[in-house]
mmCIF file with all atom_site columns, C-alpha atoms in Angstrom:
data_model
loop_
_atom_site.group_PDB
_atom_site.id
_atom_site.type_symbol
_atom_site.label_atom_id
_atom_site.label_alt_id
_atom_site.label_comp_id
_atom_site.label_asym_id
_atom_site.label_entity_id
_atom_site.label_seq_id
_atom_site.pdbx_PDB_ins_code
_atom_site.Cartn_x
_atom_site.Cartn_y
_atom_site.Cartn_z
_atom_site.occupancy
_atom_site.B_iso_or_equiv
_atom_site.pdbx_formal_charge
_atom_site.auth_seq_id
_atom_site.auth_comp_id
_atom_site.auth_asym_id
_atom_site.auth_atom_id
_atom_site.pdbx_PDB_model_num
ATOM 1   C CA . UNK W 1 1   ? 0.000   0.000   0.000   1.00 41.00 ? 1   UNK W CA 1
ATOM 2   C CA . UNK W 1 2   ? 1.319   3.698   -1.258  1.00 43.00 ? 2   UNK W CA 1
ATOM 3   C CA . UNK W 1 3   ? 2.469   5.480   1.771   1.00 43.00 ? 3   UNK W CA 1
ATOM 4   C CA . UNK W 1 4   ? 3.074   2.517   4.047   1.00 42.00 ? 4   UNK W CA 1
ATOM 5   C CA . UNK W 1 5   ? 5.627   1.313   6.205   1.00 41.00 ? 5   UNK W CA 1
ATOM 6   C CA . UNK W 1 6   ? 6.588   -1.890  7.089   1.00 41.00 ? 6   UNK W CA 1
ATOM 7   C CA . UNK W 1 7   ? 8.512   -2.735  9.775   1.00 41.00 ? 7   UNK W CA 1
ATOM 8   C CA . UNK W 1 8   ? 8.341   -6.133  10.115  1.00 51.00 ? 8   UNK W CA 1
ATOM 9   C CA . UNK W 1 9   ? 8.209   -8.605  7.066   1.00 51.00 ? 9   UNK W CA 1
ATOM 10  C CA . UNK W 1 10  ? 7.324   -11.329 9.523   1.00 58.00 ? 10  UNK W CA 1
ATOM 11  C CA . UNK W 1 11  ? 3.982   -10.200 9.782   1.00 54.00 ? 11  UNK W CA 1
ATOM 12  C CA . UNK W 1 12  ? 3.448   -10.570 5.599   1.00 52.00 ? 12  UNK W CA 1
ATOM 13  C CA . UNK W 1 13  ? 4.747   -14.320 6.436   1.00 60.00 ? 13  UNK W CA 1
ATOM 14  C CA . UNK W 1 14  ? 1.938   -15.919 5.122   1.00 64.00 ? 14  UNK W CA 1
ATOM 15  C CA . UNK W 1 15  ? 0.832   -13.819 1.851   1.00 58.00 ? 15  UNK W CA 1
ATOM 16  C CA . UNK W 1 16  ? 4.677   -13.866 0.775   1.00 54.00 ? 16  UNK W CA 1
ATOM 17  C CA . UNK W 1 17  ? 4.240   -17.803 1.099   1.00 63.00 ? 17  UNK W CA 1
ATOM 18  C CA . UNK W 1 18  ? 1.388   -17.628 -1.055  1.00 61.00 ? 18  UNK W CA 1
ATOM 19  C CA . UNK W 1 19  ? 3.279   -15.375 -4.092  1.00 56.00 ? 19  UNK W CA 1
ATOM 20  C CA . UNK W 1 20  ? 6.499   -17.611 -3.517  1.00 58.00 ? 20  UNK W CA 1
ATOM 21  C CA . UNK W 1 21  ? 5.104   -21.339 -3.478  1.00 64.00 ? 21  UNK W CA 1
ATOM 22  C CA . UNK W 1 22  ? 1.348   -21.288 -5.253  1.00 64.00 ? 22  UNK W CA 1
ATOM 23  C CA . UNK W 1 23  ? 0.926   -21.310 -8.629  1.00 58.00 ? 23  UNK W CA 1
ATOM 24  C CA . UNK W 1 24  ? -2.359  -20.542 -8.611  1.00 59.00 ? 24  UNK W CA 1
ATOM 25  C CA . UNK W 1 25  ? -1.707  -17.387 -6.776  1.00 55.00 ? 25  UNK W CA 1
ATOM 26  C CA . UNK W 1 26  ? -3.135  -14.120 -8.514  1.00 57.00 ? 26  UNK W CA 1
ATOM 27  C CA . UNK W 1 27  ? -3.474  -11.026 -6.979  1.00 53.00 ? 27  UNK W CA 1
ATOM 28  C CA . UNK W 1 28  ? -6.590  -9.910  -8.032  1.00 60.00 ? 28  UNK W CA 1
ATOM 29  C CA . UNK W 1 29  ? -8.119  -12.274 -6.235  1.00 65.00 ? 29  UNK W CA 1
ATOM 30  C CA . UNK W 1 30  ? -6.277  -12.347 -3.312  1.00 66.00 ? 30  UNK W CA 1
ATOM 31  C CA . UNK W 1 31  ? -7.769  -8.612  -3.308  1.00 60.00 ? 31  UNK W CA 1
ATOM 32  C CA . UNK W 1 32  ? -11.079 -9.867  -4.288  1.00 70.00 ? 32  UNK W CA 1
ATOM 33  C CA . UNK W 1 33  ? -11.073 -12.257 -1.088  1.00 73.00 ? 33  UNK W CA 1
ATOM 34  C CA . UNK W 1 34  ? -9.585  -9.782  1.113   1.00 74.00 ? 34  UNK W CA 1
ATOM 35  C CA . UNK W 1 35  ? -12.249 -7.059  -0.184  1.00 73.00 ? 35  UNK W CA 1
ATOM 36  C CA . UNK W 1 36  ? -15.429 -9.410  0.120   1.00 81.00 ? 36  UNK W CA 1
ATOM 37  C CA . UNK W 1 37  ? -13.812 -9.996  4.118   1.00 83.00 ? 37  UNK W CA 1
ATOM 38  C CA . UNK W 1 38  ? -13.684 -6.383  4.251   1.00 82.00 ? 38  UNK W CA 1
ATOM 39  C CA . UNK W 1 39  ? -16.978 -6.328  3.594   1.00 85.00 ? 39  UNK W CA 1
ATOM 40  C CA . UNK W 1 40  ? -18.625 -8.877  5.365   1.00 90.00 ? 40  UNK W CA 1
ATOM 41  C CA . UNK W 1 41  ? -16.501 -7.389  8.853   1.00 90.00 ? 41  UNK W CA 1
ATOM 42  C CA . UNK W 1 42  ? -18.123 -3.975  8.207   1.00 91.00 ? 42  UNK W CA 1
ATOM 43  C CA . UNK W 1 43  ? -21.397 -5.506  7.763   1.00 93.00 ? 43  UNK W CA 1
ATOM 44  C CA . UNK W 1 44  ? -21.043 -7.021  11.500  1.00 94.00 ? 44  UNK W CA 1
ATOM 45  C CA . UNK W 1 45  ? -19.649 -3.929  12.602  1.00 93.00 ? 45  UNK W CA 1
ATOM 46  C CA . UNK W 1 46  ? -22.864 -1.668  11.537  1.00 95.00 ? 46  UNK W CA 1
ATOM 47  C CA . UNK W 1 47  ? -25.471 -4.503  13.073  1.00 96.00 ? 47  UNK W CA 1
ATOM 48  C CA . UNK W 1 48  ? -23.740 -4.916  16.256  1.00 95.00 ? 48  UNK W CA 1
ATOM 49  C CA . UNK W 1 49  ? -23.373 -0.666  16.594  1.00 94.00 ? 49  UNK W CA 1
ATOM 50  C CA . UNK W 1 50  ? -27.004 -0.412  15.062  1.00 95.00 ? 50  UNK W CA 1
ATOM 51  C CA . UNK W 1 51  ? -28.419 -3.348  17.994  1.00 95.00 ? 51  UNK W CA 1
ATOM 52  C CA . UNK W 1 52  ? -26.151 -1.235  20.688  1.00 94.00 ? 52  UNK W CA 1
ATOM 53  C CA . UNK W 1 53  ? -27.616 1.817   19.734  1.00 92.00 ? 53  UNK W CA 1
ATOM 54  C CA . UNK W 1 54  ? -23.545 3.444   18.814  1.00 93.00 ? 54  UNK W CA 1
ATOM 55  C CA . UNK W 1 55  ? -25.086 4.918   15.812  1.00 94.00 ? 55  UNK W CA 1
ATOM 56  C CA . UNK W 1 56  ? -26.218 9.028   14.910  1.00 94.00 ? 56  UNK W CA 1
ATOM 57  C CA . UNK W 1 57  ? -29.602 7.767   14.139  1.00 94.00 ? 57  UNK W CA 1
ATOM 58  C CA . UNK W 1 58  ? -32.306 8.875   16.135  1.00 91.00 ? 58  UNK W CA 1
ATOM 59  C CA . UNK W 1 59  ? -33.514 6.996   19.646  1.00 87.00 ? 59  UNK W CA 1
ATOM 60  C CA . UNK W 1 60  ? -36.486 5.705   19.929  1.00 84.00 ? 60  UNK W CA 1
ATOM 61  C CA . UNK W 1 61  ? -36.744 4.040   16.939  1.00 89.00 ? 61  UNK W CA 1
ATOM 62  C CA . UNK W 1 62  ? -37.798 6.416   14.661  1.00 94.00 ? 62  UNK W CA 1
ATOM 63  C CA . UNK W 1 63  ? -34.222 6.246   13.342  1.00 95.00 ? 63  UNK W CA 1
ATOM 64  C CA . UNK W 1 64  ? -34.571 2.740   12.156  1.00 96.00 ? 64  UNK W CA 1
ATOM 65  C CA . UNK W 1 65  ? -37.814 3.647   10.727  1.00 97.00 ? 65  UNK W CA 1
ATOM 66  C CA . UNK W 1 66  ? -36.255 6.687   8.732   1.00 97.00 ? 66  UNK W CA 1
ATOM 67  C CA . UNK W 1 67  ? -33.435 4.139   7.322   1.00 97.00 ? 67  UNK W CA 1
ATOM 68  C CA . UNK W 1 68  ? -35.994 1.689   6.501   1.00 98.00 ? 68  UNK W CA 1
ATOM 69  C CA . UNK W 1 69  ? -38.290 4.667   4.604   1.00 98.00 ? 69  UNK W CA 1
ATOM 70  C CA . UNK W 1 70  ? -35.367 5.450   2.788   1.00 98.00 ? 70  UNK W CA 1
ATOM 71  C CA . UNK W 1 71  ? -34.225 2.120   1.598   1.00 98.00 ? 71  UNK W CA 1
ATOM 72  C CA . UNK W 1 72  ? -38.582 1.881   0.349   1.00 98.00 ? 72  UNK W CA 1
ATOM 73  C CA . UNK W 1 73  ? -38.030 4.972   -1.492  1.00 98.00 ? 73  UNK W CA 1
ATOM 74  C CA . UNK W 1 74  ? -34.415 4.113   -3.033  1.00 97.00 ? 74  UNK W CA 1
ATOM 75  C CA . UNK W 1 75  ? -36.774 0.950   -4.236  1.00 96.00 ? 75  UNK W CA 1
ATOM 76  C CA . UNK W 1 76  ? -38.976 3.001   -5.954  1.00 96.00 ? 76  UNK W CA 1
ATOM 77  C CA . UNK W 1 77  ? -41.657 3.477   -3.652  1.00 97.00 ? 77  UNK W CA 1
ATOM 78  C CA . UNK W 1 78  ? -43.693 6.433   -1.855  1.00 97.00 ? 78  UNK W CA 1
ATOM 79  C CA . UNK W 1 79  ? -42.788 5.644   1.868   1.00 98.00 ? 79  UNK W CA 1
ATOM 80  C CA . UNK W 1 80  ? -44.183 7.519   4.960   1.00 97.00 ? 80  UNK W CA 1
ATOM 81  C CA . UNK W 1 81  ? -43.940 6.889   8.620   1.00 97.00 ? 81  UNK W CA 1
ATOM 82  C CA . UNK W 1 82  ? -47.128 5.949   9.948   1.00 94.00 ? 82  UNK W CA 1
ATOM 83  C CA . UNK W 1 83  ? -48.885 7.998   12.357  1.00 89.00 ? 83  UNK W CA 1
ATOM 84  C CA . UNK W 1 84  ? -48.280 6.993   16.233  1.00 84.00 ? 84  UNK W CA 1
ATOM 85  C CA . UNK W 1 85  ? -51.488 5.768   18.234  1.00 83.00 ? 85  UNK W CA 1
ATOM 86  C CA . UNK W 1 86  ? -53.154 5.210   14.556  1.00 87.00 ? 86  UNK W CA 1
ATOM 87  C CA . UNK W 1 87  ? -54.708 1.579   15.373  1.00 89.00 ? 87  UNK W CA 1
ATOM 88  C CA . UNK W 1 88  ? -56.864 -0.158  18.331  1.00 88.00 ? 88  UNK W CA 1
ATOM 89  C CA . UNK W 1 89  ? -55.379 -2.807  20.481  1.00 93.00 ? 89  UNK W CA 1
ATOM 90  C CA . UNK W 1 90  ? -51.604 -4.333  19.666  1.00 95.00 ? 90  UNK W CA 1
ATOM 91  C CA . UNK W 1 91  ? -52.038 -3.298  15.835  1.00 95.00 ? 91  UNK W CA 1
ATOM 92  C CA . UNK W 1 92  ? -49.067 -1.541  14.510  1.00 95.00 ? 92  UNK W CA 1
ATOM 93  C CA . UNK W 1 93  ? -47.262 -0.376  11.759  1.00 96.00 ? 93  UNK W CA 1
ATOM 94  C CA . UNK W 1 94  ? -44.144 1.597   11.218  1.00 97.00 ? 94  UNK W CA 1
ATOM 95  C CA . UNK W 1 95  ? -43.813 2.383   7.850   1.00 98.00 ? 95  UNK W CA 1
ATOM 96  C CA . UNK W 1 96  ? -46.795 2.652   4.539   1.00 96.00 ? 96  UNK W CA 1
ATOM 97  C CA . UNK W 1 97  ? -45.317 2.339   1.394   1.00 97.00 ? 97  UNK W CA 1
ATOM 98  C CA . UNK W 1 98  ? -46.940 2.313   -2.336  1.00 95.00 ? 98  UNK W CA 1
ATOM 99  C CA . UNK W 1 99  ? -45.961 2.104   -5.802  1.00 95.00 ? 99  UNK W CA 1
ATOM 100 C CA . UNK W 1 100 ? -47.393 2.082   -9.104  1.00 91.00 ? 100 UNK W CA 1
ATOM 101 C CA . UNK W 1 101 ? -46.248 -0.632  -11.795 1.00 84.00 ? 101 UNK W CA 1
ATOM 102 C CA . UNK W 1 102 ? -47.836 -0.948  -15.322 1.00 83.00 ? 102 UNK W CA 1
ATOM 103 C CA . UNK W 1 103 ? -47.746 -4.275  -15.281 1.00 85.00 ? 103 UNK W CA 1
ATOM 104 C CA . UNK W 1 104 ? -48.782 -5.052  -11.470 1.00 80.00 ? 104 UNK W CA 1
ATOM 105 C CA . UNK W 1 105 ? -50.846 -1.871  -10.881 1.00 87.00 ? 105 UNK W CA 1
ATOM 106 C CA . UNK W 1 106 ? -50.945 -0.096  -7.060  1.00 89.00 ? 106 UNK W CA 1
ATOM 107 C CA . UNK W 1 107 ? -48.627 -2.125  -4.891  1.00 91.00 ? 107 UNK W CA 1
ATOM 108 C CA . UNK W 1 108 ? -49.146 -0.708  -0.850  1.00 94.00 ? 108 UNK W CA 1
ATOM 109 C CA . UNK W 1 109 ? -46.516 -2.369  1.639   1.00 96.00 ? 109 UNK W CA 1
ATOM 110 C CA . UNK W 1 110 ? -46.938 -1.944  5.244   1.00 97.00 ? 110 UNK W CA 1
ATOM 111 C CA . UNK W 1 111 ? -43.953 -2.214  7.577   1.00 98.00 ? 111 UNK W CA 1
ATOM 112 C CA . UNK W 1 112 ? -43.632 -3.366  11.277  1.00 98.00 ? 112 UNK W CA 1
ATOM 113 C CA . UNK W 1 113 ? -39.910 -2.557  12.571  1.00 98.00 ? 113 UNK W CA 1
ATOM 114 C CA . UNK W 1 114 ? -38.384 -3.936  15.523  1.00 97.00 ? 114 UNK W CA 1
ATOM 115 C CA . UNK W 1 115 ? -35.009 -2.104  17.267  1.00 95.00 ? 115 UNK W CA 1
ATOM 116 C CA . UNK W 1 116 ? -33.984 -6.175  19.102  1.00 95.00 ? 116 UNK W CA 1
ATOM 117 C CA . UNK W 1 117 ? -30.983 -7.986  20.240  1.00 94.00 ? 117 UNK W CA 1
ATOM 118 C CA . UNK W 1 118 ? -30.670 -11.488 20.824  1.00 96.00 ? 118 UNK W CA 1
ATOM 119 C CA . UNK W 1 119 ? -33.820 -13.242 19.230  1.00 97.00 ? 119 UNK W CA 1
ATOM 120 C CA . UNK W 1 120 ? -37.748 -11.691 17.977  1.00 97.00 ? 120 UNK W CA 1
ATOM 121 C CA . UNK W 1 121 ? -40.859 -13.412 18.894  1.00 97.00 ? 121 UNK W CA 1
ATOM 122 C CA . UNK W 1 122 ? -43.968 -13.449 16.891  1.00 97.00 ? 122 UNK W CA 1
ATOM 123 C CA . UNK W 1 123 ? -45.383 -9.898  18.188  1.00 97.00 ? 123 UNK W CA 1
ATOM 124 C CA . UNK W 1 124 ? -44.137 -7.863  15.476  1.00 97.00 ? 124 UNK W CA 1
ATOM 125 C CA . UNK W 1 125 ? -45.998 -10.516 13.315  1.00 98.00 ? 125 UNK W CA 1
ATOM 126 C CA . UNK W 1 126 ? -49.524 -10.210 15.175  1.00 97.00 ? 126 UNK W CA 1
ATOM 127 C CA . UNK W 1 127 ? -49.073 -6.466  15.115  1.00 97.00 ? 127 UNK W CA 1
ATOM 128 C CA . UNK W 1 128 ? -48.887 -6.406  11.104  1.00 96.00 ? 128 UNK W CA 1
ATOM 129 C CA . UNK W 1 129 ? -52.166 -8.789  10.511  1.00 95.00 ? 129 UNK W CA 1
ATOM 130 C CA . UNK W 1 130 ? -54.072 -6.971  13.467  1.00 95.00 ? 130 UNK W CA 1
ATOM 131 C CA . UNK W 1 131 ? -53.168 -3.501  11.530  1.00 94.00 ? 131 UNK W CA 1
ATOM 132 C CA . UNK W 1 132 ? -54.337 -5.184  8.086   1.00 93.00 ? 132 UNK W CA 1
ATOM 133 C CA . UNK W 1 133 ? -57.720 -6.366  9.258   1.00 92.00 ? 133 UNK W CA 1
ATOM 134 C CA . UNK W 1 134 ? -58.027 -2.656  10.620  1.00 89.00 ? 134 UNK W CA 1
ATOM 135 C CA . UNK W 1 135 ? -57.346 -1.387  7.114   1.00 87.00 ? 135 UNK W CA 1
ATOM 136 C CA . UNK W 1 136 ? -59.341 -4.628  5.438   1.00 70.00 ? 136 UNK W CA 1
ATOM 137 C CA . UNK W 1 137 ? -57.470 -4.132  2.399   1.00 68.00 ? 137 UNK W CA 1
ATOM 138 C CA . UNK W 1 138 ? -56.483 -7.671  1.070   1.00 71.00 ? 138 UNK W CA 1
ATOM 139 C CA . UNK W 1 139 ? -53.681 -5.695  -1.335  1.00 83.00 ? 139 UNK W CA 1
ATOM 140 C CA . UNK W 1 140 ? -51.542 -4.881  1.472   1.00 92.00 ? 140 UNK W CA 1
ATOM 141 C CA . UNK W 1 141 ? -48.040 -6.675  1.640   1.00 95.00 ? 141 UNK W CA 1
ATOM 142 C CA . UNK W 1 142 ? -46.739 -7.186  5.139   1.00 97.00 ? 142 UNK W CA 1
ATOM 143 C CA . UNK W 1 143 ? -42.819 -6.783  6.185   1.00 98.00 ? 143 UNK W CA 1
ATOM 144 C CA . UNK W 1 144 ? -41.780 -7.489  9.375   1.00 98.00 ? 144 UNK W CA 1
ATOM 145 C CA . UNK W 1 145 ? -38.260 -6.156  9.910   1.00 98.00 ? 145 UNK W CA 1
ATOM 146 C CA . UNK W 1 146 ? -35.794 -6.718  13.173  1.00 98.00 ? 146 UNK W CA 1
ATOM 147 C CA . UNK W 1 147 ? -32.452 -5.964  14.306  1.00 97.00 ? 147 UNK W CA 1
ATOM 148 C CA . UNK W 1 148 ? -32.334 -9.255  16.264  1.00 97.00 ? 148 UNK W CA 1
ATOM 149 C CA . UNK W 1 149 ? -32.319 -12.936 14.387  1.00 97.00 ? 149 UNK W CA 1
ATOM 150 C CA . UNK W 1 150 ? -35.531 -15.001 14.588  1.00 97.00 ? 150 UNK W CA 1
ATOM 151 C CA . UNK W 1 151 ? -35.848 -18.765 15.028  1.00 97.00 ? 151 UNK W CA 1
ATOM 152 C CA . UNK W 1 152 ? -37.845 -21.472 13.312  1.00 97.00 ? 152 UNK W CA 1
ATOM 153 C CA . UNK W 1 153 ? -40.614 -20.967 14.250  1.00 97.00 ? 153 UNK W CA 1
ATOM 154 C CA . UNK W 1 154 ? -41.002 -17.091 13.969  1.00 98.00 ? 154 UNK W CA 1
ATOM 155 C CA . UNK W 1 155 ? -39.747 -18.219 10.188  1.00 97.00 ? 155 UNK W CA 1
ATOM 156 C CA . UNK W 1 156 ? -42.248 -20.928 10.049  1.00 98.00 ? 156 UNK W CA 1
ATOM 157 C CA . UNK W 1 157 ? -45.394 -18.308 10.938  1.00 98.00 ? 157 UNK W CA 1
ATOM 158 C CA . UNK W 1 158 ? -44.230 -15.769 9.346   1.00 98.00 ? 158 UNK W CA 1
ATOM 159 C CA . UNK W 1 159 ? -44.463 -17.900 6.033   1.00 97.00 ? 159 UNK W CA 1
ATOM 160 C CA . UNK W 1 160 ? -48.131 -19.279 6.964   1.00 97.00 ? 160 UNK W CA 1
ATOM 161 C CA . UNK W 1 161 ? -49.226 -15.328 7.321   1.00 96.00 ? 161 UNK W CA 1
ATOM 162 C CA . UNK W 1 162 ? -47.471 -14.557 3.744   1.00 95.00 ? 162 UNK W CA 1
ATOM 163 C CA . UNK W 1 163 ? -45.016 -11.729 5.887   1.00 97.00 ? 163 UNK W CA 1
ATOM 164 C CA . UNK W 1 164 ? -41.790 -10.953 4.531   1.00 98.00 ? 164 UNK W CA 1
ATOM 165 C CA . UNK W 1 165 ? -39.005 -11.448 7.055   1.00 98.00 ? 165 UNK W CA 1
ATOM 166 C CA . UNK W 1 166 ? -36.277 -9.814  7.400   1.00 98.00 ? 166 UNK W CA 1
ATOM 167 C CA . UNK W 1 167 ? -33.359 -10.285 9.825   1.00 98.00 ? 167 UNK W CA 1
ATOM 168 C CA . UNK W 1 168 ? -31.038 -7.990  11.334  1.00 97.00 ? 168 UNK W CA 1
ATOM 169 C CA . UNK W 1 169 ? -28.166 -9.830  8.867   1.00 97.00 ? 169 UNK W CA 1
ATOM 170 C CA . UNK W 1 170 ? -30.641 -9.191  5.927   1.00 98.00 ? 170 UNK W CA 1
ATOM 171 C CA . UNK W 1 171 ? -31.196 -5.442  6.825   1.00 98.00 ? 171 UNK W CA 1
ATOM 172 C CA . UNK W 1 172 ? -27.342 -4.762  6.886   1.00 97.00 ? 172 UNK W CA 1
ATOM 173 C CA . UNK W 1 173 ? -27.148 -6.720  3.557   1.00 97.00 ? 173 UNK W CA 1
ATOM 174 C CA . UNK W 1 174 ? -29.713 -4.423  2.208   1.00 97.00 ? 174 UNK W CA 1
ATOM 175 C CA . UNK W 1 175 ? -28.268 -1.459  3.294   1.00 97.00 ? 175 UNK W CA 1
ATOM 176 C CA . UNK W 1 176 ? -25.201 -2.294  1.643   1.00 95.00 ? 176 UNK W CA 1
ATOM 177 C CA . UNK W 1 177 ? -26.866 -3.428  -1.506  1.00 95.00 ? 177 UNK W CA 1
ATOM 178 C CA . UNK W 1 178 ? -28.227 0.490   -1.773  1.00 96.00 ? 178 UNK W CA 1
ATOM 179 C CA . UNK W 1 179 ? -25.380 2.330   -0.072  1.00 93.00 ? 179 UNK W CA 1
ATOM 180 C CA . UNK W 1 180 ? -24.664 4.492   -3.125  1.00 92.00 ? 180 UNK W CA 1
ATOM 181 C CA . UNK W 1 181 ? -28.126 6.098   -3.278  1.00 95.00 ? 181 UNK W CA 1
ATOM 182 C CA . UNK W 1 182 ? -28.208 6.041   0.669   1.00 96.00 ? 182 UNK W CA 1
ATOM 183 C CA . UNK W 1 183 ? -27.949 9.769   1.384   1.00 95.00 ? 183 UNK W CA 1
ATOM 184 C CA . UNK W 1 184 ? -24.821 11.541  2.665   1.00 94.00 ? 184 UNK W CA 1
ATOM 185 C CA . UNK W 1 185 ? -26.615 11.972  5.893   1.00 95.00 ? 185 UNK W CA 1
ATOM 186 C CA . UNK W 1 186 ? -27.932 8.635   6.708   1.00 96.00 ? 186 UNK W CA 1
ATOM 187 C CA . UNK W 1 187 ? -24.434 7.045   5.592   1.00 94.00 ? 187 UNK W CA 1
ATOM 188 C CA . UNK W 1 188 ? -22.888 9.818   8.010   1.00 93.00 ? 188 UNK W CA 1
ATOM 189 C CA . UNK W 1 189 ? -25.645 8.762   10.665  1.00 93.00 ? 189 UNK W CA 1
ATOM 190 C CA . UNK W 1 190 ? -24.419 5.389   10.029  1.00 93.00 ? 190 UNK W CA 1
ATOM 191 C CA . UNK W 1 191 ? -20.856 5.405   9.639   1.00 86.00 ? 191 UNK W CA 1
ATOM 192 C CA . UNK W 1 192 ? -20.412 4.140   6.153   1.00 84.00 ? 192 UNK W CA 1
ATOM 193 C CA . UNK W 1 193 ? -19.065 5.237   3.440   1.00 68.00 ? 193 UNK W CA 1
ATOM 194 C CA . UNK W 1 194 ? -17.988 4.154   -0.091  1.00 63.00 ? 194 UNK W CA 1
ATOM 195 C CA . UNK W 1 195 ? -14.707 3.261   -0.616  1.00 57.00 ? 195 UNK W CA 1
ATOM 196 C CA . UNK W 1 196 ? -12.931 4.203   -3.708  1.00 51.00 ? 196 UNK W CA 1
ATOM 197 C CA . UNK W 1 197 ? -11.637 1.101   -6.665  1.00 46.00 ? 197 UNK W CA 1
ATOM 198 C CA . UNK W 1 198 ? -8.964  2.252   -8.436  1.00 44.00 ? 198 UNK W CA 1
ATOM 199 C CA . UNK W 1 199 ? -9.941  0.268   -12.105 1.00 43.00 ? 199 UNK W CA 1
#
């Protein structure tokens, strides 16, 4: 790397092994691998600041929920936060989202987000179908987004309810996917940015 110095080739032992003794050795992938590592180490970095609340988003969890509009709206959808207090009983949603499509007319998406650590339970679930029969529009998708991981069965009932699940993993791998449209403040909020490729 420009600009660096090494004191101590000891510590290169094992990648000047590789460029010595394997054939097969080629540096562009050897930057490939060490890139996708990079990659998948920030990843764990975000979720476990993002679970541990060590992020600039907002408390509360209206931060997640502005992320999460975002990432509907980098999608192509209109995407609101829902109203507080809006529903009866445990119904809840987060975030409304719509789009129009010319070929699969008005889709509406509503979204139940969870700020959790360790492991989800079912709630978030029961929240989204109690807010749908409130609505009693059949053309509603349901998303059920956490921070946390969920087990079998959450996975299992979420299936039998036709909710899309996503994990705390997934969300990070989303993020990612969008990070270039992600706006400078959320990626500052964050602490991401994009890293440079020389081509």
């Amino acid at each position: 790397m420009r600009g660096t110095v090494v004191s101590n080739l000891a510590d290169f032992s094992s990648e000047l092994d590789k460029m010595v003794n394997n054939d097969q050795y080629s540096f562009s992938s050897t930057f490939l691998d060490l890139e996708q590592q990079e990659m998948t180490d920030q990843k764990k970095r975000l979720l476990t600041k993002i679970i541990n609340g060590k992020t600039g988003i907002k408390t509360g969890g209206i931060g997640l929920e502005e992320i999460v509009m975002e990432l509907m709206q980098i999608e192509g959808y209109e995407a609101t936060i829902s109203l507080k207090n809006r529903f009866k009983g445990i119904a809840d949603i987060d975030v409304e989202a719509t789009k129009s499509d010319k070929f699969f007319g008005v889709q509406k998406v509503i979204i139940q987000i969870k700020h959790h650590s360790g492991f989800s339970d079912s709630y978030g679930l029961q929240q989204l179908v109690a807010a749908k029969k409130e609505l009693d529009k059949n053309e509603y998708k349901l998303i059920f987004i956490t921070t946390a991981k969920v087990n079998n069965n959450v996975q299992e009932e979420a299936e039998n309810l036709e909710i899309t699940l996503i994990d705390g993993s997934e969300l990070v791998d989303w993020i990612f996917e969008n990070i270039e449209e992600l706006s400078d403040a959320s990626k500052q909020k964050l602490s991401i940015s994009v890293i440079p490729h020389i081509l």
